[in-house]
mmCIF file of C-alpha atoms in Angstrom:
data_model
loop_
_atom_site.group_PDB
_atom_site.id
_atom_site.type_symbol
_atom_site.label_atom_id
_atom_site.label_comp_id
_atom_site.label_asym_id
_atom_site.label_seq_id
_atom_site.Cartn_x
_atom_site.Cartn_y
_atom_site.Cartn_z
ATOM 1 C CA GLY J 1 120.771 137.198 42.587
ATOM 2 C CA ALA J 2 121.811 140.046 40.458
ATOM 3 C CA GLY J 3 121.538 143.732 42.230
ATOM 4 C CA VAL J 4 120.467 146.844 40.690
ATOM 5 C CA SER J 5 122.822 147.786 37.908
ATOM 6 C CA GLN J 6 123.413 151.194 36.338
ATOM 7 C CA SER J 7 125.270 152.271 33.249
ATOM 8 C CA PRO J 8 127.484 154.063 32.584
ATOM 9 C CA SER J 9 129.309 154.157 35.821
ATOM 10 C CA ASN J 10 130.711 157.602 34.952
ATOM 11 C CA LYS J 11 129.808 160.161 32.189
ATOM 12 C CA VAL J 12 131.589 163.353 31.409
ATOM 13 C CA THR J 13 129.874 165.633 29.112
ATOM 14 C CA GLU J 14 129.763 169.290 27.824
ATOM 15 C CA LYS J 15 127.270 171.858 28.762
ATOM 16 C CA GLY J 16 124.384 171.753 26.663
ATOM 17 C CA LYS J 17 124.601 168.215 25.532
ATOM 18 C CA ASP J 18 121.837 165.665 26.326
ATOM 19 C CA VAL J 19 122.681 162.643 28.331
ATOM 20 C CA GLU J 20 120.916 159.133 29.166
ATOM 21 C CA LEU J 21 121.372 157.339 32.216
ATOM 22 C CA ARG J 22 120.277 153.602 32.505
ATOM 23 C CA CYS J 23 119.018 151.534 35.331
ATOM 24 C CA ASP J 24 118.341 147.697 35.515
ATOM 25 C CA PRO J 25 116.434 146.937 38.499
ATOM 26 C CA ILE J 26 116.246 143.745 40.357
ATOM 27 C CA SER J 27 114.248 141.106 38.399
ATOM 28 C CA GLY J 28 110.665 141.001 39.709
ATOM 29 C CA HIS J 29 110.842 144.465 41.502
ATOM 30 C CA THR J 30 107.788 146.622 40.431
ATOM 31 C CA ALA J 31 108.944 149.847 42.224
ATOM 32 C CA LEU J 32 111.978 152.015 40.977
ATOM 33 C CA TYR J 33 113.160 155.194 42.174
ATOM 34 C CA TRP J 34 115.725 157.690 40.929
ATOM 35 C CA TYR J 35 117.713 159.879 43.302
ATOM 36 C CA ARG J 36 120.686 162.130 43.044
ATOM 37 C CA GLN J 37 123.298 163.187 45.350
ATOM 38 C CA SER J 38 125.151 166.496 44.808
ATOM 39 C CA LEU J 39 128.579 167.094 46.164
ATOM 40 C CA GLY J 40 128.133 167.327 50.050
ATOM 41 C CA GLN J 41 124.451 166.795 49.941
ATOM 42 C CA GLY J 42 122.205 163.776 50.935
ATOM 43 C CA LEU J 43 120.123 161.842 48.273
ATOM 44 C CA GLU J 44 117.455 163.816 46.713
ATOM 45 C CA PHE J 45 114.369 162.070 45.376
ATOM 46 C CA LEU J 46 113.695 162.689 41.795
ATOM 47 C CA ILE J 47 110.984 160.223 40.338
ATOM 48 C CA TYR J 48 109.158 156.970 41.350
ATOM 49 C CA PHE J 49 107.608 154.234 39.139
ATOM 50 C CA GLN J 50 105.429 151.432 40.344
ATOM 51 C CA GLY J 51 104.013 148.839 37.964
ATOM 52 C CA ASN J 52 101.643 150.383 35.308
ATOM 53 C CA SER J 53 100.812 153.468 37.397
ATOM 54 C CA ALA J 54 101.648 157.028 36.378
ATOM 55 C CA PRO J 55 105.148 157.815 37.768
ATOM 56 C CA ASP J 56 105.518 160.449 40.437
ATOM 57 C CA LYS J 57 107.620 162.968 38.881
ATOM 58 C CA SER J 58 107.374 165.407 41.730
ATOM 59 C CA GLY J 59 111.192 165.391 42.433
ATOM 60 C CA LEU J 60 112.580 166.277 39.105
ATOM 61 C CA PRO J 61 114.347 169.666 39.381
ATOM 62 C CA SER J 62 113.343 171.158 35.952
ATOM 63 C CA ASP J 63 111.643 170.237 32.500
ATOM 64 C CA ARG J 64 115.093 169.110 31.118
ATOM 65 C CA PHE J 65 114.817 165.942 33.201
ATOM 66 C CA SER J 66 112.523 163.110 31.967
ATOM 67 C CA ALA J 67 112.408 159.443 32.663
ATOM 68 C CA GLU J 68 110.839 156.630 31.388
ATOM 69 C CA ARG J 69 110.457 152.884 32.342
ATOM 70 C CA THR J 70 109.884 150.425 29.539
ATOM 71 C CA GLY J 71 107.906 147.067 29.862
ATOM 72 C CA GLY J 72 108.035 147.655 33.660
ATOM 73 C CA SER J 73 111.688 146.846 33.778
ATOM 74 C CA VAL J 74 114.506 148.973 32.431
ATOM 75 C CA SER J 75 114.543 152.730 33.389
ATOM 76 C CA THR J 76 116.136 155.562 31.460
ATOM 77 C CA LEU J 77 116.668 158.894 32.990
ATOM 78 C CA THR J 78 117.371 161.714 30.358
ATOM 79 C CA ILE J 79 118.779 165.188 31.018
ATOM 80 C CA GLN J 80 118.533 167.548 28.230
ATOM 81 C CA ARG J 81 120.810 170.499 27.562
ATOM 82 C CA THR J 82 122.815 169.781 30.617
ATOM 83 C CA GLN J 83 124.133 172.310 32.951
ATOM 84 C CA GLN J 84 127.109 172.340 35.395
ATOM 85 C CA GLU J 85 124.635 171.999 38.362
ATOM 86 C CA ASP J 86 123.485 168.735 37.045
ATOM 87 C CA SER J 87 126.860 167.241 37.959
ATOM 88 C CA ALA J 88 126.040 164.741 40.550
ATOM 89 C CA VAL J 89 125.856 161.134 41.333
ATOM 90 C CA TYR J 90 122.604 159.683 39.955
ATOM 91 C CA LEU J 91 121.184 156.596 41.863
ATOM 92 C CA CYS J 92 118.598 154.240 41.009
ATOM 93 C CA ALA J 93 116.880 151.919 43.604
ATOM 94 C CA SER J 94 114.231 149.095 43.243
ATOM 95 C CA SER J 95 111.919 147.605 45.623
ATOM 96 C CA PRO J 96 109.622 144.567 45.485
ATOM 97 C CA GLN J 97 106.010 146.509 45.487
ATOM 98 C CA GLY J 98 106.670 150.092 46.300
ATOM 99 C CA PHE J 99 105.344 149.771 50.025
ATOM 100 C CA GLY J 100 106.653 152.513 51.989
ATOM 101 C CA THR J 101 108.361 150.125 54.601
ATOM 102 C CA GLU J 102 110.128 148.239 52.070
ATOM 103 C CA THR J 103 113.916 148.135 51.790
ATOM 104 C CA GLN J 104 114.946 150.197 48.587
ATOM 105 C CA TYR J 105 117.970 148.441 46.897
ATOM 106 C CA PHE J 106 120.377 150.719 45.344
ATOM 107 C CA GLY J 107 122.541 150.604 42.320
ATOM 108 C CA PRO J 108 126.329 151.901 42.514
ATOM 109 C CA GLY J 109 125.370 155.016 40.718
ATOM 110 C CA THR J 110 126.287 157.005 37.635
ATOM 111 C CA ARG J 111 128.730 159.854 38.456
ATOM 112 C CA LEU J 112 127.761 162.606 35.926
ATOM 113 C CA LEU J 113 130.251 165.593 35.257
ATOM 114 C CA VAL J 114 129.235 168.365 33.213
ATOM 115 C CA LEU J 115 132.009 170.638 31.981
ATOM 116 C CA ASP M 1 115.036 173.597 53.885
ATOM 117 C CA GLN M 2 116.387 170.400 55.254
ATOM 118 C CA GLN M 3 114.033 167.988 56.802
ATOM 119 C CA VAL M 4 116.598 165.529 57.885
ATOM 120 C CA LYS M 5 119.809 166.719 59.498
ATOM 121 C CA GLN M 6 123.032 164.997 60.286
ATOM 122 C CA ASN M 7 124.968 167.695 61.974
ATOM 123 C CA SER M 8 128.297 165.743 62.166
ATOM 124 C CA PRO M 9 130.049 165.422 58.790
ATOM 125 C CA SER M 10 132.467 162.952 60.192
ATOM 126 C CA LEU M 11 133.307 160.862 63.308
ATOM 127 C CA SER M 12 136.551 158.948 64.423
ATOM 128 C CA VAL M 13 136.135 156.089 66.807
ATOM 129 C CA GLN M 14 138.650 153.613 68.160
ATOM 130 C CA GLU M 15 137.986 149.863 67.289
ATOM 131 C CA GLY M 16 136.002 148.106 69.902
ATOM 132 C CA ARG M 17 134.465 151.409 71.164
ATOM 133 C CA ILE M 18 130.890 152.547 70.715
ATOM 134 C CA SER M 19 130.060 154.752 67.670
ATOM 135 C CA ILE M 20 127.170 156.909 67.913
ATOM 136 C CA LEU M 21 125.784 158.784 64.941
ATOM 137 C CA ASN M 22 123.011 161.372 65.483
ATOM 138 C CA CYS M 23 120.116 162.635 63.121
ATOM 139 C CA ASP M 24 117.433 165.164 63.708
ATOM 140 C CA TYR M 25 114.121 165.655 61.672
ATOM 141 C CA THR M 26 111.663 168.375 61.429
ATOM 142 C CA ASN M 27 108.862 166.952 59.605
ATOM 143 C CA SER M 28 106.374 165.655 62.086
ATOM 144 C CA MET M 29 104.673 163.521 59.184
ATOM 145 C CA PHE M 30 107.758 161.296 59.155
ATOM 146 C CA ASP M 31 106.935 157.838 60.862
ATOM 147 C CA TYR M 32 109.553 155.484 59.574
ATOM 148 C CA PHE M 33 113.238 155.951 59.747
ATOM 149 C CA LEU M 34 116.202 154.169 58.177
ATOM 150 C CA TRP M 35 120.079 154.145 58.269
ATOM 151 C CA TYR M 36 121.896 153.345 55.185
ATOM 152 C CA LYS M 37 125.536 152.609 54.960
ATOM 153 C CA LYS M 38 127.712 153.761 51.881
ATOM 154 C CA TYR M 39 130.945 152.504 50.721
ATOM 155 C CA PRO M 40 132.979 154.605 48.154
ATOM 156 C CA ALA M 41 131.874 153.843 44.719
ATOM 157 C CA GLU M 42 129.022 151.666 45.715
ATOM 158 C CA GLY M 43 125.239 152.511 46.266
ATOM 159 C CA PRO M 44 123.721 152.762 49.759
ATOM 160 C CA THR M 45 122.799 149.751 51.385
ATOM 161 C CA PHE M 46 120.033 149.376 54.161
ATOM 162 C CA LEU M 47 121.432 148.718 57.675
ATOM 163 C CA ILE M 48 118.557 149.046 60.080
ATOM 164 C CA SER M 49 114.963 150.774 60.389
ATOM 165 C CA ILE M 50 112.691 151.762 62.964
ATOM 166 C CA SER M 51 108.819 152.962 62.957
ATOM 167 C CA SER M 52 107.465 155.618 65.111
ATOM 168 C CA ILE M 53 105.638 153.207 67.340
ATOM 169 C CA LYS M 54 108.988 151.827 68.863
ATOM 170 C CA ASP M 55 111.865 153.627 70.409
ATOM 171 C CA LYS M 56 114.401 151.212 69.958
ATOM 172 C CA ASN M 57 115.413 148.415 67.519
ATOM 173 C CA GLU M 58 118.355 146.317 67.764
ATOM 174 C CA ASP M 59 119.982 144.198 65.190
ATOM 175 C CA GLY M 60 123.327 142.647 66.116
ATOM 176 C CA ARG M 61 125.936 145.460 66.868
ATOM 177 C CA PHE M 62 123.358 147.988 65.612
ATOM 178 C CA THR M 63 120.979 149.567 67.680
ATOM 179 C CA VAL M 64 118.665 152.429 66.487
ATOM 180 C CA PHE M 65 116.944 154.661 69.124
ATOM 181 C CA LEU M 66 113.995 156.887 68.475
ATOM 182 C CA ASN M 67 113.097 159.930 70.585
ATOM 183 C CA LYS M 68 109.768 161.319 68.843
ATOM 184 C CA SER M 69 109.302 164.150 71.163
ATOM 185 C CA ALA M 70 112.765 165.434 70.348
ATOM 186 C CA LYS M 71 112.411 164.456 66.520
ATOM 187 C CA HIS M 72 115.774 162.912 67.062
ATOM 188 C CA LEU M 73 117.314 159.430 66.495
ATOM 189 C CA SER M 74 120.736 157.746 66.806
ATOM 190 C CA LEU M 75 122.633 154.764 65.702
ATOM 191 C CA HIS M 76 124.656 152.911 68.004
ATOM 192 C CA ILE M 77 127.600 150.515 66.851
ATOM 193 C CA VAL M 78 128.914 148.456 69.478
ATOM 194 C CA PRO M 79 131.810 147.283 69.198
ATOM 195 C CA SER M 80 132.878 149.328 66.329
ATOM 196 C CA GLN M 81 135.051 147.588 63.738
ATOM 197 C CA PRO M 82 137.295 148.856 60.832
ATOM 198 C CA GLY M 83 134.837 147.435 58.314
ATOM 199 C CA ASP M 84 132.226 149.769 59.625
ATOM 200 C CA SER M 85 134.269 152.794 58.207
ATOM 201 C CA ALA M 86 131.730 154.178 55.598
ATOM 202 C CA VAL M 87 129.177 157.133 55.143
ATOM 203 C CA TYR M 88 126.115 156.569 57.110
ATOM 204 C CA PHE M 89 122.912 158.281 55.930
ATOM 205 C CA CYS M 90 119.814 158.653 58.217
ATOM 206 C CA ALA M 91 116.744 158.574 55.906
ATOM 207 C CA ALA M 92 112.836 159.277 56.746
ATOM 208 C CA SER M 93 109.566 158.534 55.251
ATOM 209 C CA ALA M 94 105.900 158.681 55.854
ATOM 210 C CA PRO M 95 104.558 155.286 54.725
ATOM 211 C CA TYR M 96 101.540 155.462 56.966
ATOM 212 C CA SER M 97 100.350 158.710 55.769
ATOM 213 C CA GLY M 98 99.556 158.083 52.195
ATOM 214 C CA ALA M 99 100.658 160.340 49.469
ATOM 215 C CA GLY M 100 104.539 160.123 48.645
ATOM 216 C CA SER M 101 104.796 157.712 51.302
ATOM 217 C CA TYR M 102 107.665 155.766 49.464
ATOM 218 C CA GLN M 103 109.875 158.790 49.199
ATOM 219 C CA LEU M 104 112.940 158.624 51.380
ATOM 220 C CA THR M 105 114.361 161.959 52.671
ATOM 221 C CA PHE M 106 118.024 161.743 53.330
ATOM 222 C CA GLY M 107 120.421 163.546 55.678
ATOM 223 C CA LYS M 108 123.742 164.626 54.310
ATOM 224 C CA GLY M 109 125.743 161.706 55.901
ATOM 225 C CA THR M 110 128.294 161.241 58.503
ATOM 226 C CA LYS M 111 131.638 159.693 57.551
ATOM 227 C CA LEU M 112 132.498 157.183 60.262
ATOM 228 C CA SER M 113 136.283 156.185 60.460
ATOM 229 C CA VAL M 114 136.985 153.213 62.895
ATOM 230 C CA ILE M 115 140.761 153.298 63.851
ATOM 231 C CA PRO M 116 142.249 149.940 64.385
#
């Protein structure tokens, strides 16, 4: 079946502009995660959605970052007033129920470059 | 501070030989460990995992060893094949401890090159 998809695959923007990144999880997966990978770094947890529960936003680096998940499926990560340090690959993952031992299935990522 | 460390950014191995990728962690709450493999322009894909009640888990050519006292794990690939060339990420979580149990904490990755 279809895996996790993300769009756009690449995004170049100017400092100060807002960007929206989209994630389509695997159908039926109730848990959705956002990570980012800055150059030379490992993946950094940003936010977690599980079903109708309140999301865990503990990894968001600043209040310029927000995310929502509509209808328990598609998720959008929004970065307002982008800064150059926001340049990174933003990865979305999903898993069936959000249990800690479940495999997280990753999308190909969105490469964001802030000029 | 980095809670999961992969101190070798790269590793080159001859085809057919053993590849050993190492990972160290500092958070004693971690009780579940995973290896992910990543090709360029693709997302990471799950490779193998191990829980803290085991010290070894094997899946075909891939074996993960866990040394809890040393807070160290390693991934062995034998025999190594050119298709194994990728970046390997070590990750850890605390699924048995409750809060934030789903969060994966990743190392920076090791780029493996298998030379034909």
